[in-house]
Amino acid sequence: MMNNFKQKLIRFMIGRYGMDEMYLGLFGVWFAITLVNAFVHSVFLNLLAFAALMWGLFRFLSRNHAKRRAENEKFLKLWRPVKNWLTFQRDRFRDRKTARYRKCKHCKAIVKLPNKKGKHTVRCPKCGERFDVRIL
Ligand SMILES: [Zn+2]
């Protein structure tokens, strides 16, 4: 009995696309909306969360791998800058006692500086130009 079910499930899953970053993203969207909706109790948000979950499931079970991979590429193009920004915010918070982050005025690179109060001239490690910073 159990074996039969397992075989059916394996046969059902053959050729399915499965998980990718976009799947996890949709799952994250579902989770975030559900969390918010625990307080808001909106029918619209409930439907939106359900739609995100169903979209994830649809992609998971899809047999059109080429199309799903193309979707995932588009998703990553949008998601990467957001992820980088989040990572930067986390690092900035983690290092808040020991370091300050400043943007180089010449090449726009983010430079990590020791948290020493006052006015300093620093040299950008990326482009080598000097610029003034003020750390409060
Ligand atoms: Zn620079």
XYZ file of N, CA, C and O and ligand atoms in Angstrom:
545
model
N 0.851 -1.214 0.000
C 0.000 0.000 0.000
C 0.875 1.248 0.000
O 0.806 2.060 -0.914
N 1.736 1.372 1.043
C 2.595 2.544 1.196
C 3.565 2.636 0.020
O 3.826 3.714 -0.496
N 4.078 1.483 -0.394
C 5.022 1.431 -1.502
C 4.388 1.917 -2.799
O 5.005 2.617 -3.583
N 3.129 1.509 -2.968
C 2.379 1.900 -4.153
C 2.235 3.419 -4.232
O 2.442 4.022 -5.278
N 1.919 4.002 -3.081
C 1.750 5.457 -3.004
C 3.071 6.170 -3.307
O 3.114 7.144 -4.037
N 4.145 5.610 -2.734
C 5.477 6.183 -2.925
C 5.868 6.152 -4.410
O 6.383 7.143 -4.939
N 5.571 5.023 -5.056
C 5.894 4.898 -6.475
C 5.087 5.880 -7.322
O 5.604 6.473 -8.265
N 3.825 6.032 -6.951
C 2.965 6.983 -7.664
C 3.502 8.405 -7.520
O 3.513 9.178 -8.474
N 3.940 8.707 -6.293
C 4.471 10.045 -6.011
C 5.753 10.281 -6.810
O 5.934 11.342 -7.404
N 6.620 9.273 -6.839
C 7.878 9.396 -7.589
C 7.577 9.605 -9.073
O 8.149 10.474 -9.719
N 6.617 8.824 -9.590
C 6.250 8.955 -10.996
C 5.671 10.350 -11.274
O 5.963 10.947 -12.289
N 4.879 10.833 -10.305
C 4.253 12.167 -10.437
C 5.312 13.260 -10.484
O 5.167 14.251 -11.185
N 6.400 13.061 -9.727
C 7.413 14.115 -9.596
C 8.468 14.089 -10.710
O 9.255 15.006 -10.822
N 8.490 13.060 -11.514
C 9.497 12.965 -12.579
C 9.334 14.126 -13.568
O 8.231 14.401 -14.036
N 10.445 14.800 -13.840
C 10.433 15.885 -14.829
C 9.896 17.203 -14.302
O 9.780 18.163 -15.052
N 9.565 17.248 -13.029
C 9.061 18.507 -12.455
C 10.226 19.452 -12.209
O 11.333 19.019 -11.901
N 9.920 20.749 -12.273
C 10.982 21.764 -12.186
C 11.585 21.866 -10.790
O 12.793 21.946 -10.617
N 10.739 21.881 -9.760
C 11.237 21.926 -8.376
C 11.556 23.326 -7.887
O 11.000 24.293 -8.379
N 12.486 23.393 -6.947
C 12.763 24.662 -6.266
C 13.818 25.487 -6.977
O 14.733 24.947 -7.586
N 13.688 26.811 -6.838
C 14.748 27.742 -7.211
C 14.618 28.988 -6.333
O 13.795 29.008 -5.416
N 15.403 30.006 -6.626
C 15.377 31.218 -5.796
C 14.010 31.885 -5.838
O 13.539 32.415 -4.840
N 13.383 31.870 -7.023
C 12.077 32.518 -7.146
C 11.029 31.782 -6.325
O 10.134 32.396 -5.744
N 11.145 30.447 -6.262
C 10.240 29.653 -5.423
C 10.354 30.112 -3.966
O 9.352 30.370 -3.298
N 11.591 30.243 -3.501
C 11.814 30.699 -2.126
C 11.320 32.130 -1.940
O 10.782 32.475 -0.880
N 11.487 32.959 -2.979
C 11.001 34.335 -2.939
C 9.493 34.388 -2.779
O 8.965 35.137 -1.950
N 8.789 33.569 -3.570
C 7.317 33.519 -3.487
C 6.881 32.998 -2.122
O 5.893 33.472 -1.545
N 7.639 32.026 -1.624
C 7.341 31.498 -0.298
C 7.525 32.592 0.755
O 6.706 32.726 1.674
N 8.577 33.394 0.585
C 8.837 34.523 1.478
C 7.727 35.552 1.423
O 7.306 36.085 2.453
N 7.229 35.833 0.208
C 6.117 36.771 0.015
C 4.879 36.246 0.750
O 4.216 36.980 1.477
N 4.609 34.952 0.547
C 3.468 34.329 1.239
C 3.601 34.498 2.755
O 2.661 34.907 3.437
N 4.798 34.193 3.258
C 5.046 34.256 4.705
C 4.872 35.682 5.240
O 4.195 35.890 6.256
N 5.461 36.660 4.525
C 5.407 38.066 4.964
C 3.965 38.567 4.986
O 3.529 39.197 5.960
N 3.215 38.272 3.908
C 1.820 38.736 3.840
C 0.991 38.076 4.931
O 0.180 38.730 5.596
N 1.208 36.775 5.134
C 0.449 36.043 6.154
C 0.707 36.625 7.545
O -0.214 36.779 8.353
N 1.980 36.985 7.774
C 2.367 37.572 9.057
C 1.656 38.910 9.272
O 1.091 39.160 10.338
N 1.691 39.768 8.241
C 1.035 41.072 8.323
C -0.467 40.886 8.500
O -1.115 41.559 9.312
N -1.003 39.924 7.757
C -2.455 39.730 7.755
C -2.986 39.147 9.068
O -4.190 39.213 9.330
N -2.108 38.632 9.878
C -2.520 38.155 11.205
C -3.041 39.329 12.036
O -3.833 39.144 12.963
N -2.579 40.548 11.679
C -3.033 41.747 12.381
C -4.081 42.510 11.586
O -4.964 43.136 12.142
N -3.940 42.479 10.239
C -4.780 43.311 9.377
C -6.115 42.629 9.036
O -7.128 43.296 8.876
N -6.112 41.285 8.914
C -7.300 40.500 8.554
C -7.965 40.992 7.272
O -9.169 41.258 7.248
N -7.168 41.158 6.221
C -7.711 41.626 4.946
C -7.966 40.434 4.018
O -7.124 39.553 3.874
N -9.151 40.415 3.401
C -9.498 39.353 2.450
C -8.600 39.457 1.226
O -8.135 38.450 0.687
N -8.323 40.694 0.819
C -7.458 40.916 -0.344
C -6.055 40.359 -0.106
O -5.505 39.649 -0.949
N -5.478 40.663 1.070
C -4.133 40.165 1.401
C -4.131 38.648 1.484
O -3.178 37.990 1.084
N -5.225 38.108 2.022
C -5.355 36.660 2.122
C -5.294 36.021 0.733
O -4.594 35.038 0.521
N -6.002 36.619 -0.241
C -6.004 36.131 -1.618
C -4.625 36.284 -2.256
O -4.160 35.399 -2.974
N -3.985 37.426 -1.956
C -2.659 37.695 -2.506
C -1.646 36.656 -2.001
O -0.846 36.127 -2.779
N -1.719 36.357 -0.714
C -0.832 35.352 -0.114
C -1.085 33.990 -0.754
O -0.144 33.273 -1.105
N -2.356 33.667 -0.937
C -2.731 32.393 -1.554
C -2.216 32.315 -2.993
O -1.691 31.289 -3.421
N -2.335 33.433 -3.714
C -1.863 33.492 -5.107
C -0.357 33.256 -5.187
O 0.118 32.522 -6.058
N 0.400 33.865 -4.238
C 1.862 33.681 -4.216
C 2.209 32.219 -3.972
O 3.088 31.653 -4.618
N 1.467 31.593 -3.067
C 1.702 30.187 -2.734
C 1.391 29.279 -3.934
O 2.142 28.370 -4.259
N 0.252 29.580 -4.594
C -0.159 28.777 -5.753
C 0.806 28.951 -6.921
O 1.108 28.012 -7.637
N 1.281 30.190 -7.103
C 2.253 30.460 -8.162
C 3.525 29.646 -7.902
O 4.084 29.044 -8.820
N 3.971 29.627 -6.643
C 5.142 28.842 -6.266
C 4.930 27.354 -6.538
O 5.801 26.695 -7.107
N 3.755 26.877 -6.191
C 3.432 25.457 -6.389
C 3.377 25.122 -7.884
O 3.903 24.096 -8.327
N 2.752 26.022 -8.647
C 2.661 25.840 -10.094
C 4.051 25.725 -10.719
O 4.316 24.842 -11.538
N 4.963 26.622 -10.284
C 6.320 26.620 -10.828
C 7.058 25.358 -10.387
O 7.802 24.757 -11.156
N 6.838 24.945 -9.133
C 7.484 23.758 -8.573
C 7.123 22.516 -9.393
O 7.967 21.674 -9.679
N 5.847 22.430 -9.783
C 5.353 21.232 -10.482
C 5.465 21.335 -11.995
O 5.157 20.386 -12.714
N 5.897 22.495 -12.480
C 5.956 22.720 -13.925
C 6.953 21.785 -14.616
O 7.966 21.405 -14.033
N 6.628 21.422 -15.872
C 7.560 20.615 -16.656
C 8.305 21.469 -17.680
O 9.183 20.978 -18.376
N 7.924 22.739 -17.786
C 8.578 23.635 -18.736
C 9.802 24.292 -18.079
O 9.748 25.442 -17.642
N 10.901 23.552 -18.034
C 12.082 24.014 -17.313
C 12.683 25.278 -17.907
O 13.124 26.156 -17.180
N 12.688 25.375 -19.246
C 13.305 26.532 -19.912
C 12.604 27.820 -19.499
O 13.248 28.818 -19.163
N 11.264 27.780 -19.518
C 10.490 28.968 -19.164
C 10.683 29.334 -17.698
O 10.811 30.505 -17.348
N 10.708 28.328 -16.816
C 10.870 28.586 -15.384
C 12.257 29.168 -15.094
O 12.408 30.056 -14.278
N 13.284 28.642 -15.795
C 14.645 29.160 -15.609
C 14.728 30.617 -16.056
O 15.379 31.426 -15.410
N 14.058 30.948 -17.169
C 14.050 32.330 -17.673
C 13.372 33.254 -16.659
O 13.856 34.359 -16.389
N 12.261 32.783 -16.071
C 11.561 33.560 -15.027
C 12.483 33.812 -13.844
O 12.545 34.912 -13.307
N 13.192 32.752 -13.455
C 14.077 32.857 -12.299
C 15.198 33.867 -12.546
O 15.581 34.609 -11.643
N 15.712 33.903 -13.787
C 16.748 34.880 -14.137
C 16.233 36.304 -13.951
O 16.921 37.162 -13.397
N 15.006 36.543 -14.425
C 14.387 37.866 -14.277
C 14.205 38.204 -12.810
O 14.456 39.331 -12.381
N 13.767 37.209 -12.051
C 13.570 37.409 -10.618
C 14.891 37.795 -9.941
O 14.940 38.731 -9.149
N 15.971 37.080 -10.304
C 17.272 37.348 -9.682
C 17.779 38.744 -10.014
O 18.421 39.385 -9.190
N 17.490 39.206 -11.244
C 17.905 40.562 -11.631
C 17.267 41.607 -10.709
O 17.883 42.618 -10.390
N 16.023 41.385 -10.309
C 15.334 42.299 -9.399
C 15.777 42.095 -7.962
O 15.903 43.032 -7.192
N 16.006 40.847 -7.609
C 16.254 40.486 -6.218
C 17.675 40.805 -5.765
O 17.881 41.227 -4.641
N 18.676 40.652 -6.656
C 20.083 40.835 -6.263
C 20.363 42.203 -5.652
O 20.967 42.258 -4.581
N 19.925 43.314 -6.286
C 20.182 44.629 -5.655
C 19.521 44.758 -4.284
O 20.104 45.364 -3.372
N 18.322 44.203 -4.144
C 17.623 44.243 -2.849
C 18.414 43.464 -1.804
O 18.631 43.931 -0.683
N 18.862 42.285 -2.202
C 19.627 41.437 -1.289
C 20.932 42.107 -0.880
O 21.302 42.080 0.293
N 21.630 42.728 -1.867
C 22.878 43.429 -1.555
C 22.633 44.567 -0.573
O 23.424 44.778 0.344
N 21.536 45.308 -0.781
C 21.207 46.407 0.094
C 20.936 45.893 1.516
O 21.421 46.459 2.492
N 20.172 44.811 1.609
C 19.856 44.223 2.918
C 21.121 43.751 3.627
O 21.296 43.966 4.827
N 22.016 43.105 2.852
C 23.278 42.626 3.421
C 24.100 43.798 3.942
O 24.668 43.740 5.035
N 24.118 44.903 3.160
C 24.862 46.097 3.572
C 24.285 46.682 4.858
O 25.026 47.040 5.781
N 22.955 46.768 4.948
C 22.318 47.300 6.159
C 22.657 46.441 7.376
O 22.905 46.957 8.466
N 22.666 45.129 7.169
C 22.983 44.201 8.258
C 24.425 44.407 8.722
O 24.704 44.502 9.916
N 25.374 44.510 7.762
C 26.784 44.708 8.094
C 26.989 46.030 8.818
O 27.728 46.099 9.791
N 26.300 47.076 8.314
C 26.449 48.396 8.911
C 25.971 48.385 10.366
O 26.578 48.976 11.237
N 24.873 47.659 10.587
C 24.347 47.561 11.949
C 25.286 46.732 12.835
O 25.588 47.114 13.961
N 25.781 45.641 12.298
C 26.671 44.740 13.039
C 27.955 45.469 13.450
O 28.446 45.296 14.558
N 28.494 46.334 12.546
C 29.768 47.021 12.794
C 29.580 48.425 13.358
O 30.509 49.221 13.351
N 28.381 48.748 13.849
C 28.072 50.136 14.198
C 28.992 50.731 15.262
O 29.187 51.930 15.309
N 29.604 49.876 16.116
C 30.464 50.389 17.184
C 31.896 50.595 16.717
O 32.616 51.425 17.256
N 32.309 49.830 15.712
C 33.716 49.856 15.315
C 33.967 50.527 13.971
O 35.092 50.918 13.679
N 32.936 50.657 13.152
C 33.191 51.153 11.792
C 32.092 52.074 11.291
O 30.959 52.035 11.765
N 32.483 52.931 10.336
C 31.517 53.753 9.619
C 31.692 53.487 8.125
O 32.813 53.295 7.663
N 30.574 53.488 7.411
C 30.640 53.281 5.965
C 30.391 54.608 5.259
O 29.432 55.310 5.586
N 31.291 54.953 4.339
C 31.128 56.184 3.571
C 31.308 55.897 2.089
O 32.054 54.991 1.709
N 30.634 56.718 1.265
C 30.743 56.559 -0.178
C 31.901 57.391 -0.697
O 32.021 58.568 -0.340
N 32.758 56.798 -1.518
C 33.860 57.531 -2.129
C 33.280 58.560 -3.095
O 32.422 58.240 -3.912
N 33.777 59.820 -2.995
C 33.217 60.893 -3.823
C 33.624 60.758 -5.287
O 33.026 61.378 -6.162
N 34.641 59.953 -5.552
C 35.152 59.841 -6.922
C 34.571 58.648 -7.672
O 34.126 58.779 -8.797
N 34.570 57.481 -7.020
C 34.122 56.280 -7.746
C 32.842 55.688 -7.158
O 32.348 54.680 -7.659
N 32.298 56.298 -6.123
C 31.027 55.873 -5.518
C 31.109 54.522 -4.781
O 30.087 53.971 -4.385
N 32.321 54.017 -4.605
C 32.464 52.761 -3.861
C 32.186 53.022 -2.378
O 32.440 54.108 -1.876
N 31.645 52.021 -1.707
C 31.414 52.140 -0.271
C 32.701 51.746 0.448
O 33.239 50.664 0.217
N 33.185 52.643 1.297
C 34.441 52.414 2.003
C 34.154 52.243 3.490
O 33.440 53.037 4.090
N 34.737 51.181 4.058
C 34.563 50.921 5.497
C 35.694 51.606 6.247
O 36.874 51.365 5.962
N 35.348 52.476 7.201
C 36.355 53.252 7.929
C 36.286 52.942 9.423
O 35.210 52.655 9.941
N 37.439 53.045 10.112
C 37.391 52.881 11.568
C 36.594 54.015 12.202
O 36.626 55.139 11.707
N 35.894 53.720 13.244
C 35.010 54.705 13.881
C 35.820 55.656 14.779
O 35.772 55.573 16.002
N 36.570 56.556 14.124
C 37.348 57.551 14.870
C 36.706 58.911 14.649
O 36.593 59.376 13.517
N 36.297 59.536 15.735
C 35.580 60.812 15.638
C 36.467 61.908 15.049
O 37.671 61.909 15.247
N 35.843 62.842 14.326
C 36.577 63.979 13.792
C 36.627 63.997 12.278
O 35.955 63.220 11.605
N 37.460 64.918 11.753
C 37.595 65.056 10.305
C 38.850 64.332 9.850
O 39.914 64.503 10.447
N 38.712 63.513 8.834
C 39.870 62.779 8.321
C 39.912 62.847 6.805
O 38.872 63.014 6.165
N 41.132 62.702 6.283
C 41.266 62.504 4.838
C 41.570 61.027 4.631
O 42.488 60.496 5.247
N 40.749 60.403 3.818
C 40.966 58.972 3.583
C 41.264 58.724 2.115
O 40.919 59.521 1.247
N 41.920 57.607 1.880
C 42.256 57.236 0.519
C 41.401 56.032 0.147
O 41.398 55.029 0.843
N 40.664 56.175 -0.937
C 39.784 55.099 -1.384
C 40.608 53.889 -1.815
O 41.504 54.016 -2.647
N 40.321 52.710 -1.261
C 41.094 51.519 -1.634
C 40.796 51.046 -3.063
O 41.562 50.286 -3.629
N 39.702 51.553 -3.635
C 39.325 51.090 -4.968
C 39.963 51.941 -6.067
O 40.571 51.415 -6.981
N 39.806 53.288 -5.951
C 40.302 54.153 -7.026
C 41.553 54.925 -6.628
O 42.192 55.558 -7.476
N 41.917 54.902 -5.334
C 43.147 55.550 -4.901
C 43.029 57.048 -4.657
O 43.977 57.677 -4.192
N 41.884 57.653 -4.978
C 41.686 59.092 -4.761
C 41.477 59.379 -3.279
O 40.992 58.545 -2.518
N 41.819 60.626 -2.887
C 41.605 61.034 -1.494
C 40.341 61.856 -1.366
O 39.985 62.610 -2.268
N 39.679 61.706 -0.233
C 38.522 62.560 0.052
C 38.361 62.720 1.551
O 38.880 61.926 2.341
N 37.668 63.799 1.928
C 37.493 64.128 3.353
C 36.226 63.494 3.892
O 35.205 63.464 3.218
N 36.314 62.997 5.110
C 35.123 62.500 5.785
C 35.042 63.104 7.179
O 36.050 63.489 7.754
N 33.835 63.183 7.667
C 33.613 63.660 9.015
C 32.847 62.606 9.772
O 31.770 62.188 9.323
N 33.388 62.134 10.843
C 32.715 61.098 11.621
C 32.296 61.677 12.969
O 33.101 62.221 13.698
N 31.015 61.621 13.216
C 30.448 62.232 14.423
C 30.430 61.216 15.574
O 30.296 60.045 15.372
Zn 37.023 55.656 -4.937
